[in-house]
Short mmCIF file of C-alpha atoms in Angstrom, two decimals:
data_model
loop_
_atom_site.label_atom_id
_atom_site.label_comp_id
_atom_site.label_asym_id
_atom_site.label_seq_id
_atom_site.Cartn_x
_atom_site.Cartn_y
_atom_site.Cartn_z
CA UNK A 14 -32.03 -19.55 7.23
CA UNK A 15 -33.17 -21.82 4.54
CA UNK A 16 -30.72 -23.66 2.20
CA UNK A 17 -31.96 -21.79 -0.95
CA UNK A 18 -31.19 -18.55 0.42
CA UNK A 19 -27.74 -19.63 1.53
CA UNK A 20 -26.97 -20.95 -1.79
CA UNK A 21 -27.91 -17.76 -3.40
CA UNK A 22 -25.79 -15.99 -1.11
CA UNK A 23 -22.76 -18.01 -1.83
CA UNK A 24 -23.03 -17.56 -5.47
CA UNK A 25 -23.11 -13.92 -4.83
CA UNK A 26 -20.25 -13.59 -2.57
CA UNK A 27 -17.85 -16.17 -3.90
CA UNK A 28 -16.44 -13.76 -6.50
CA UNK A 29 -13.48 -11.89 -5.14
CA UNK A 30 -13.86 -9.46 -2.61
CA UNK A 31 -12.30 -6.96 -4.98
CA UNK A 32 -14.74 -7.37 -7.54
CA UNK A 33 -16.95 -4.46 -7.17
CA UNK A 34 -19.99 -3.71 -9.16
CA UNK A 35 -20.60 -0.08 -9.39
CA UNK A 36 -18.54 2.44 -11.10
CA UNK A 37 -18.08 4.16 -7.77
CA UNK A 38 -16.40 1.19 -6.19
CA UNK A 39 -14.32 0.68 -9.09
CA UNK A 40 -13.04 4.20 -9.03
CA UNK A 41 -12.27 3.80 -5.22
CA UNK A 42 -10.28 0.68 -5.90
CA UNK A 43 -8.60 2.44 -8.77
CA UNK A 44 -7.67 5.45 -6.87
CA UNK A 45 -6.16 3.25 -4.23
CA UNK A 46 -4.18 1.38 -6.74
CA UNK A 47 -3.12 4.46 -8.37
CA UNK A 48 -1.88 5.81 -4.89
CA UNK A 49 0.22 2.53 -4.60
CA UNK A 50 1.54 3.00 -8.15
CA UNK A 51 2.57 6.43 -7.29
CA UNK A 52 4.42 5.33 -4.26
CA UNK A 53 6.29 2.61 -6.34
CA UNK A 54 7.10 5.05 -9.13
CA UNK A 55 8.58 7.37 -6.52
CA UNK A 56 11.02 4.71 -5.70
CA UNK A 57 11.47 3.98 -9.23
CA UNK A 58 14.37 1.68 -8.81
CA UNK A 59 12.30 -1.17 -7.20
CA UNK A 60 8.88 -1.42 -8.85
CA UNK A 61 8.68 -5.11 -8.22
CA UNK A 62 6.70 -5.18 -4.97
CA UNK A 63 3.86 -3.48 -6.71
CA UNK A 64 3.45 -5.84 -9.67
CA UNK A 65 0.72 -7.83 -7.84
CA UNK A 66 -1.45 -4.99 -7.11
CA UNK A 67 -1.10 -3.45 -10.53
CA UNK A 68 -2.05 -6.85 -12.06
CA UNK A 69 -5.34 -6.80 -10.05
CA UNK A 70 -6.54 -3.53 -11.56
CA UNK A 71 -8.19 -2.99 -14.78
CA UNK A 72 -6.43 -2.43 -17.97
CA UNK A 73 -7.60 1.16 -17.96
CA UNK A 74 -5.91 1.63 -14.45
CA UNK A 75 -2.72 0.29 -15.97
CA UNK A 76 -2.80 2.86 -18.87
CA UNK A 77 -3.41 5.77 -16.42
CA UNK A 78 -0.96 4.58 -14.20
CA UNK A 79 1.76 4.74 -16.81
CA UNK A 80 1.06 8.44 -17.29
CA UNK A 81 1.23 9.01 -13.55
CA UNK A 82 4.69 7.20 -13.54
CA UNK A 83 5.92 9.65 -16.11
CA UNK A 84 4.71 12.67 -14.03
CA UNK A 85 6.34 11.18 -11.01
CA UNK A 86 9.67 10.81 -12.85
CA UNK A 87 9.56 14.46 -13.65
CA UNK A 88 8.88 15.37 -10.06
CA UNK A 89 11.53 13.30 -8.89
CA UNK A 90 14.23 15.06 -11.07
CA UNK A 91 12.98 18.35 -9.62
CA UNK A 92 13.10 17.17 -6.03
CA UNK A 93 16.23 15.50 -5.58
CA UNK A 94 16.33 16.54 -1.78
CA UNK A 95 13.49 14.01 -1.05
CA UNK A 96 15.56 11.20 -2.24
CA UNK A 97 16.75 10.07 1.09
CA UNK A 98 13.30 9.77 2.57
CA UNK A 99 12.23 7.74 -0.43
CA UNK A 100 15.06 5.45 0.03
CA UNK A 101 14.20 4.57 3.60
CA UNK A 102 10.53 4.05 2.40
CA UNK A 103 11.77 1.90 -0.47
CA UNK A 104 13.55 -0.28 2.02
CA UNK A 105 10.24 -0.70 3.93
CA UNK A 106 8.47 -1.30 0.94
CA UNK A 107 10.75 -3.94 -0.54
CA UNK A 108 10.26 -5.97 2.68
CA UNK A 109 6.58 -6.15 2.04
CA UNK A 110 7.00 -8.82 -0.49
CA UNK A 111 8.31 -11.22 1.97
CA UNK A 112 5.43 -10.85 4.39
CA UNK A 113 3.59 -14.00 5.45
CA UNK A 114 0.00 -13.85 3.82
CA UNK A 115 -1.41 -14.90 7.31
CA UNK A 116 0.37 -13.04 9.96
CA UNK A 117 1.24 -10.09 7.58
CA UNK A 118 4.57 -10.08 9.35
CA UNK A 119 8.03 -10.87 7.85
CA UNK A 120 8.09 -14.59 7.25
CA UNK A 121 9.76 -16.80 9.84
CA UNK A 122 10.67 -20.16 8.49
CA UNK A 123 9.51 -19.43 5.05
CA UNK A 124 7.66 -21.93 3.06
CA UNK A 125 6.09 -21.51 -0.36
CA UNK A 126 3.00 -23.21 -1.82
CA UNK A 127 2.94 -24.88 -5.29
CA UNK A 128 0.87 -21.90 -6.30
CA UNK A 129 3.68 -19.52 -5.31
CA UNK A 130 2.29 -17.96 -2.14
CA UNK A 131 4.54 -17.31 0.76
CA UNK A 132 3.81 -18.26 4.42
CA UNK A 133 5.54 -18.80 7.72
CA UNK A 134 5.64 -22.41 8.26
CA UNK A 135 3.83 -22.27 11.67
CA UNK A 136 0.99 -20.01 10.01
CA UNK A 137 0.31 -22.29 7.18
CA UNK A 138 0.47 -25.38 9.23
CA UNK A 139 -2.02 -24.00 11.68
CA UNK A 140 -4.29 -23.10 8.89
CA UNK A 141 -4.03 -26.51 7.28
CA UNK A 142 -4.86 -28.15 10.69
CA UNK A 143 -7.63 -25.74 11.47
CA UNK A 144 -9.33 -25.80 7.98
CA UNK A 145 -10.47 -29.09 6.32
CA UNK A 146 -10.62 -27.67 2.81
CA UNK A 147 -6.71 -27.72 2.52
CA UNK A 148 -6.75 -24.72 0.27
CA UNK A 149 -4.19 -21.94 -0.35
CA UNK A 150 -5.69 -18.83 1.77
CA UNK A 151 -4.77 -16.55 -1.12
CA UNK A 152 -5.85 -18.27 -4.28
CA UNK A 153 -7.83 -21.40 -2.85
CA UNK A 154 -5.59 -23.88 -4.90
CA UNK A 155 -5.17 -27.25 -3.23
CA UNK A 156 -2.37 -27.17 -0.74
CA UNK A 157 -0.86 -30.21 1.13
CA UNK A 158 1.75 -30.24 3.86
CA UNK A 159 4.01 -32.53 1.61
CA UNK A 160 4.02 -30.15 -1.21
CA UNK A 161 5.13 -27.11 0.57
CA UNK A 162 8.60 -25.94 -0.33
CA UNK A 163 10.86 -24.45 2.52
CA UNK A 164 12.89 -21.59 1.48
CA UNK A 165 16.46 -21.51 2.94
CA UNK A 166 18.12 -18.07 2.70
CA UNK A 167 21.73 -17.35 3.82
CA UNK A 168 22.36 -17.86 7.48
CA UNK A 169 20.10 -19.79 9.79
CA UNK A 170 17.18 -18.85 11.95
CA UNK A 171 17.89 -17.64 15.32
CA UNK A 172 15.28 -19.57 17.05
CA UNK A 173 14.87 -23.30 16.95
CA UNK A 174 11.59 -24.26 15.40
CA UNK A 175 11.29 -27.34 17.41
CA UNK A 176 11.06 -25.27 20.60
CA UNK A 177 7.37 -25.04 19.92
CA UNK A 178 6.03 -28.45 20.44
CA UNK A 179 2.63 -27.88 18.91
CA UNK A 180 4.12 -27.24 15.54
CA UNK A 181 6.25 -29.94 13.80
CA UNK A 182 9.46 -29.14 12.00
CA UNK A 183 9.23 -27.70 8.55
CA UNK A 184 9.13 -30.30 5.73
CA UNK A 185 12.47 -30.88 4.18
CA UNK A 186 13.41 -29.73 0.59
CA UNK A 187 13.08 -32.40 -2.00
CA UNK A 188 15.90 -31.83 -4.59
CA UNK A 189 15.32 -33.46 -7.86
CA UNK A 190 17.32 -36.56 -8.65
CA UNK A 191 20.00 -36.40 -11.19
CA UNK A 192 18.46 -37.85 -14.31
CA UNK A 193 18.94 -41.59 -14.21
CA UNK A 194 19.72 -41.91 -18.00
CA UNK A 195 23.04 -40.09 -17.77
CA UNK A 196 23.90 -41.88 -14.60
CA UNK A 197 23.34 -45.41 -16.16
CA UNK A 198 25.39 -44.79 -19.29
CA UNK A 199 28.25 -43.41 -17.37
CA UNK A 200 28.30 -46.29 -15.11
CA UNK A 201 27.83 -49.02 -17.43
CA UNK A 202 29.91 -47.95 -20.25
CA UNK A 203 33.24 -46.33 -19.05
CA UNK A 204 35.41 -44.40 -21.49
CA UNK A 205 37.18 -47.45 -22.48
CA UNK A 206 34.09 -48.82 -24.17
CA UNK A 207 32.84 -45.47 -25.27
CA UNK A 208 35.87 -44.85 -27.30
CA UNK A 209 34.65 -47.01 -30.06
CA UNK A 210 31.16 -46.88 -31.42
CA UNK A 211 31.16 -50.41 -32.95
CA UNK A 212 32.58 -51.89 -29.57
CA UNK A 213 29.74 -50.49 -27.64
CA UNK A 214 27.07 -51.80 -29.99
CA UNK A 215 28.68 -55.08 -30.01
CA UNK A 216 28.73 -55.17 -26.26
CA UNK A 217 25.10 -54.44 -26.05
CA UNK A 218 23.85 -56.91 -28.70
CA UNK A 219 25.68 -59.66 -26.93
CA UNK A 220 23.57 -59.10 -23.75
CA UNK A 221 20.18 -59.74 -25.61
CA UNK A 222 18.80 -63.20 -25.37
CA UNK A 223 17.80 -65.32 -28.38
CA UNK A 224 20.20 -63.59 -30.67
CA UNK A 225 20.94 -66.82 -32.56
CA UNK A 226 17.11 -67.60 -33.31
CA UNK A 227 15.85 -64.29 -34.43
CA UNK A 228 18.57 -61.87 -34.75
CA UNK A 229 16.43 -59.22 -36.35
CA UNK A 230 13.39 -59.87 -33.95
CA UNK A 231 14.44 -60.41 -30.61
CA UNK A 232 15.58 -57.61 -28.18
CA UNK A 233 18.31 -56.05 -30.31
CA UNK A 234 19.15 -53.30 -28.08
CA UNK A 235 21.63 -51.04 -29.76
CA UNK A 236 22.36 -48.16 -27.63
CA UNK A 237 24.44 -45.71 -29.54
CA UNK A 238 26.77 -44.79 -26.73
CA UNK A 239 28.23 -41.17 -27.21
CA UNK A 240 31.86 -41.25 -26.40
CA UNK A 241 32.23 -37.53 -26.25
CA UNK A 242 30.52 -36.27 -23.11
CA UNK A 243 30.59 -32.57 -24.33
CA UNK A 244 28.72 -33.42 -27.38
CA UNK A 245 25.06 -34.06 -26.92
CA UNK A 246 24.30 -34.96 -30.50
CA UNK A 247 25.21 -38.43 -31.67
CA UNK A 248 26.38 -39.65 -35.18
CA UNK A 249 22.89 -39.75 -36.53
CA UNK A 250 22.62 -36.05 -35.75
CA UNK A 251 19.73 -36.68 -33.34
CA UNK A 252 19.85 -35.87 -29.56
CA UNK A 253 20.88 -38.87 -27.57
CA UNK A 254 17.80 -39.12 -25.35
CA UNK A 255 15.48 -39.50 -28.36
CA UNK A 256 17.74 -42.01 -29.99
CA UNK A 257 17.72 -44.07 -26.89
CA UNK A 258 14.02 -43.80 -26.57
CA UNK A 259 13.49 -44.77 -30.15
CA UNK A 260 15.80 -47.86 -30.15
CA UNK A 261 14.26 -48.99 -26.94
CA UNK A 262 10.74 -48.60 -28.53
CA UNK A 263 11.81 -50.43 -31.71
CA UNK A 264 13.39 -53.38 -29.77
CA UNK A 265 10.02 -53.64 -27.89
CA UNK A 266 8.02 -53.74 -31.05
CA UNK A 267 10.47 -56.24 -32.52
CA UNK A 268 10.22 -58.21 -29.39
CA UNK A 269 6.48 -58.32 -29.47
CA UNK A 270 6.41 -59.20 -33.15
CA UNK A 271 8.90 -62.08 -32.40
CA UNK A 272 6.65 -63.38 -29.76
CA UNK A 273 3.61 -63.38 -32.03
CA UNK A 274 5.53 -65.25 -34.83
CA UNK A 275 6.76 -67.67 -32.18
CA UNK A 276 3.23 -68.33 -31.01
CA UNK A 277 1.98 -68.99 -34.60
CA UNK A 278 4.79 -71.39 -35.33
CA UNK A 279 3.95 -73.24 -32.15
CA UNK A 280 0.21 -73.35 -32.77
CA UNK A 281 0.63 -74.56 -36.36
CA UNK B 20 -5.94 -9.83 23.08
CA UNK B 21 -2.76 -11.33 23.85
CA UNK B 22 -2.15 -13.47 20.75
CA UNK B 23 0.61 -13.42 18.40
CA UNK B 24 -1.74 -12.09 15.72
CA UNK B 25 -2.45 -8.91 17.68
CA UNK B 26 0.42 -7.36 15.54
CA UNK B 27 -1.58 -8.23 12.43
CA UNK B 28 -4.66 -6.56 13.74
CA UNK B 29 -2.60 -3.46 14.80
CA UNK B 30 -1.17 -3.41 11.30
CA UNK B 31 -4.68 -3.66 9.58
CA UNK B 32 -6.05 -0.93 12.02
CA UNK B 33 -3.05 1.38 11.12
CA UNK B 34 -3.60 0.96 7.46
CA UNK B 35 -7.41 1.65 7.77
CA UNK B 36 -6.85 4.78 9.89
CA UNK B 37 -3.88 6.12 7.71
CA UNK B 38 -5.39 5.48 4.30
CA UNK B 39 -9.00 4.63 4.38
CA UNK B 40 -10.75 4.22 1.06
CA UNK B 41 -13.63 6.41 0.35
CA UNK B 42 -16.77 5.24 2.16
CA UNK B 43 -14.96 3.24 4.81
CA UNK B 44 -13.90 4.60 8.20
CA UNK B 45 -12.90 3.42 11.59
CA UNK B 46 -15.57 4.64 14.07
CA UNK B 47 -14.25 2.85 17.06
CA UNK B 48 -11.29 0.73 17.97
CA UNK B 49 -10.46 1.18 21.57
CA UNK B 50 -10.04 -2.46 22.14
CA UNK B 51 -8.40 -4.47 19.57
CA UNK B 52 -10.83 -7.29 19.87
CA UNK B 53 -13.96 -5.00 19.02
CA UNK B 54 -13.96 -2.45 16.16
CA UNK B 55 -16.82 -0.50 14.68
CA UNK B 56 -16.39 0.46 11.03
CA UNK B 57 -18.65 2.88 9.29
CA UNK B 58 -19.50 2.45 5.68
CA UNK B 59 -21.38 4.66 3.26
CA UNK B 60 -23.80 3.39 0.63
CA UNK B 61 -21.99 3.89 -2.70
CA UNK B 62 -23.25 6.71 -5.04
CA UNK B 63 -25.34 5.25 -7.79
CA UNK B 64 -26.57 2.40 -5.71
CA UNK B 65 -29.74 1.77 -3.93
CA UNK B 66 -28.17 2.89 -0.54
CA UNK B 67 -26.65 6.01 -1.89
CA UNK B 68 -26.43 8.60 1.08
CA UNK B 69 -27.08 5.99 3.70
CA UNK B 70 -24.69 5.31 6.55
CA UNK B 71 -24.21 1.96 8.21
CA UNK B 72 -22.06 0.83 11.04
CA UNK B 73 -20.40 -2.67 11.09
CA UNK B 74 -19.39 -4.37 14.29
CA UNK B 75 -16.26 -6.57 14.13
CA UNK B 76 -15.39 -8.91 16.85
CA UNK B 77 -12.09 -10.81 16.86
CA UNK B 78 -11.44 -13.79 18.93
CA UNK B 79 -8.22 -15.36 19.62
CA UNK B 80 -8.59 -17.57 16.70
CA UNK B 81 -8.13 -14.60 14.17
CA UNK B 82 -7.01 -14.74 11.46
CA UNK B 83 -7.33 -18.39 11.09
CA UNK B 84 -11.10 -17.94 12.14
CA UNK B 85 -13.39 -15.44 10.69
CA UNK B 86 -14.26 -12.27 12.81
CA UNK B 87 -17.72 -11.99 13.75
CA UNK B 88 -19.26 -9.23 11.77
CA UNK B 89 -22.81 -7.72 12.03
CA UNK B 90 -24.53 -4.43 11.40
CA UNK B 91 -25.28 -2.49 14.54
CA UNK B 92 -27.70 0.40 14.63
CA UNK B 93 -30.04 0.24 11.72
CA UNK B 94 -28.97 -2.49 9.25
CA UNK B 95 -29.68 -1.89 5.51
CA UNK B 96 -32.59 -3.57 3.95
CA UNK B 97 -31.17 -6.17 1.79
CA UNK B 98 -32.06 -9.76 0.76
CA UNK B 99 -28.94 -11.06 2.40
CA UNK B 100 -29.05 -8.98 5.56
CA UNK B 101 -31.37 -9.85 8.47
CA UNK B 102 -33.31 -7.41 10.60
CA UNK B 103 -31.05 -8.08 13.56
CA UNK B 104 -27.90 -7.11 11.53
CA UNK B 105 -26.70 -10.43 10.80
CA UNK B 106 -25.13 -10.75 7.24
CA UNK B 107 -25.31 -13.89 5.00
CA UNK B 108 -22.05 -13.70 3.31
CA UNK B 109 -20.01 -16.87 2.77
CA UNK B 110 -16.58 -15.41 3.24
CA UNK B 111 -17.62 -14.60 6.85
CA UNK B 112 -18.26 -18.24 7.51
CA UNK B 113 -17.42 -21.23 5.29
CA UNK B 114 -15.36 -19.46 2.87
CA UNK B 115 -13.30 -17.39 5.17
CA UNK B 116 -9.54 -17.23 4.30
CA UNK B 117 -6.72 -15.86 6.56
CA UNK B 118 -5.57 -13.87 3.64
CA UNK B 119 -8.84 -11.77 3.77
CA UNK B 120 -8.76 -8.77 5.90
CA UNK B 121 -11.02 -6.26 7.68
CA UNK B 122 -10.76 -3.98 4.55
CA UNK B 123 -11.60 -6.75 2.23
CA UNK B 124 -14.59 -7.80 4.17
CA UNK B 125 -15.87 -4.19 4.21
CA UNK B 126 -15.32 -4.01 0.33
CA UNK B 127 -17.16 -7.19 -0.06
CA UNK B 128 -20.14 -5.97 1.93
CA UNK B 129 -20.11 -2.69 0.07
CA UNK B 130 -20.15 -4.65 -3.19
CA UNK B 131 -22.93 -6.72 -1.90
CA UNK B 132 -25.00 -3.68 -1.12
CA UNK B 133 -24.10 -2.06 -4.43
CA UNK B 134 -25.27 -5.07 -6.56
CA UNK B 135 -28.61 -5.03 -4.93
CA UNK B 136 -31.50 -4.39 -7.15
CA UNK B 137 -34.46 -4.52 -4.70
CA UNK B 138 -34.59 -3.40 -1.07
CA UNK B 139 -36.14 -6.44 0.74
CA UNK B 140 -35.50 -8.34 3.75
CA UNK B 141 -34.68 -12.11 3.40
CA UNK B 142 -37.68 -14.25 2.97
CA UNK B 143 -37.10 -16.06 6.29
CA UNK B 144 -36.23 -12.84 8.17
CA UNK B 145 -38.80 -13.07 11.02
CA UNK B 146 -38.17 -16.78 11.69
CA UNK B 147 -34.37 -16.34 11.70
CA UNK B 148 -34.48 -13.13 13.96
CA UNK B 149 -36.65 -14.95 16.55
CA UNK B 150 -34.32 -17.84 16.47
CA UNK B 151 -31.08 -15.90 16.61
CA UNK B 152 -31.77 -13.71 19.54
CA UNK B 153 -28.57 -13.28 21.68
CA UNK B 154 -26.61 -15.54 19.39
CA UNK B 155 -23.64 -15.01 17.30
CA UNK B 156 -24.39 -15.44 13.50
CA UNK B 157 -21.68 -18.09 13.51
CA UNK B 158 -23.96 -20.23 15.57
CA UNK B 159 -27.31 -19.87 13.85
CA UNK B 160 -26.62 -21.13 10.29
#
């Protein structure tokens, strides 16, 4: 087949498989979705698994579905004896949201992509190995092995993932580090210093070099150390972080000006 | 097909048989590796009232690998469907994703038929058909 033809084809087919053009097709899909909505509204207590499907439908569908929901609520009130059956179905349905998008089975060793799609580690690993495009199978967003997030539920897996030699271990979780700002201030200035605002400032200024020459220009770092840990607002009424940032910026600007003046003095 | 994904195929088949959408039905699935799915031309389209049969072949790579899908019997006359039943549809080849299903392929093909404005064969049909004798559509692109 010629390249031209293929290009045309791709343009036509890239739009989602669900995007149907004729009214009949749309009504088909709508009917299917309505069925699903019916199922979910039967179970009433747990409509969450259905949210994705409902989102896919057009706005008209959503409006129709709300009316159906109401109808079903009425039905439910009149038929309490079917409740037990519904409950078992509800359990089945609620498991669906934890199915792998590749093997369609309950996830084993769950990992989630940055785009939020759930897979078995072995499934997504094989797909990333198999396919060079490195895209999420569901939404085509870029996916890399390093950026997958493992999900750890309560209790451990019964089978050892390392048993399968062809599939490496799931990547570890990467907890975010505690913010360095808080760490530093706690370590550098213990409560003894922090007790007095003036002391802290004095301690800071004494560190900076060239204090004697250009007191106003050279690195005059004045950190306003907050002695009360519970209080996140300092004496100026500003958040501590922005105050830190501002003083750092100011000291840098002054330092630069100082260098420039020094340069002119030396040149002249 | 003794792969660990046989379960997925079984699940897909079950869903198709239990609640098939209008215009799509399973005609033959004795063997999990070869299904025949019947599709009806949608009302209002150029193919209204016509019936077609799609043959799906799943190898051990499914769902990481796309199934081989061709029209059997009399293929529809369509600018993207060759006279030998081969279908030019990107999701069957380069743009396949394991999140796609038999159902979504059928819907895509129905959508492709429904959006057709002129019933013609592809421009290079005769060349392609003579070149593709006895070959899988996956090998003839």
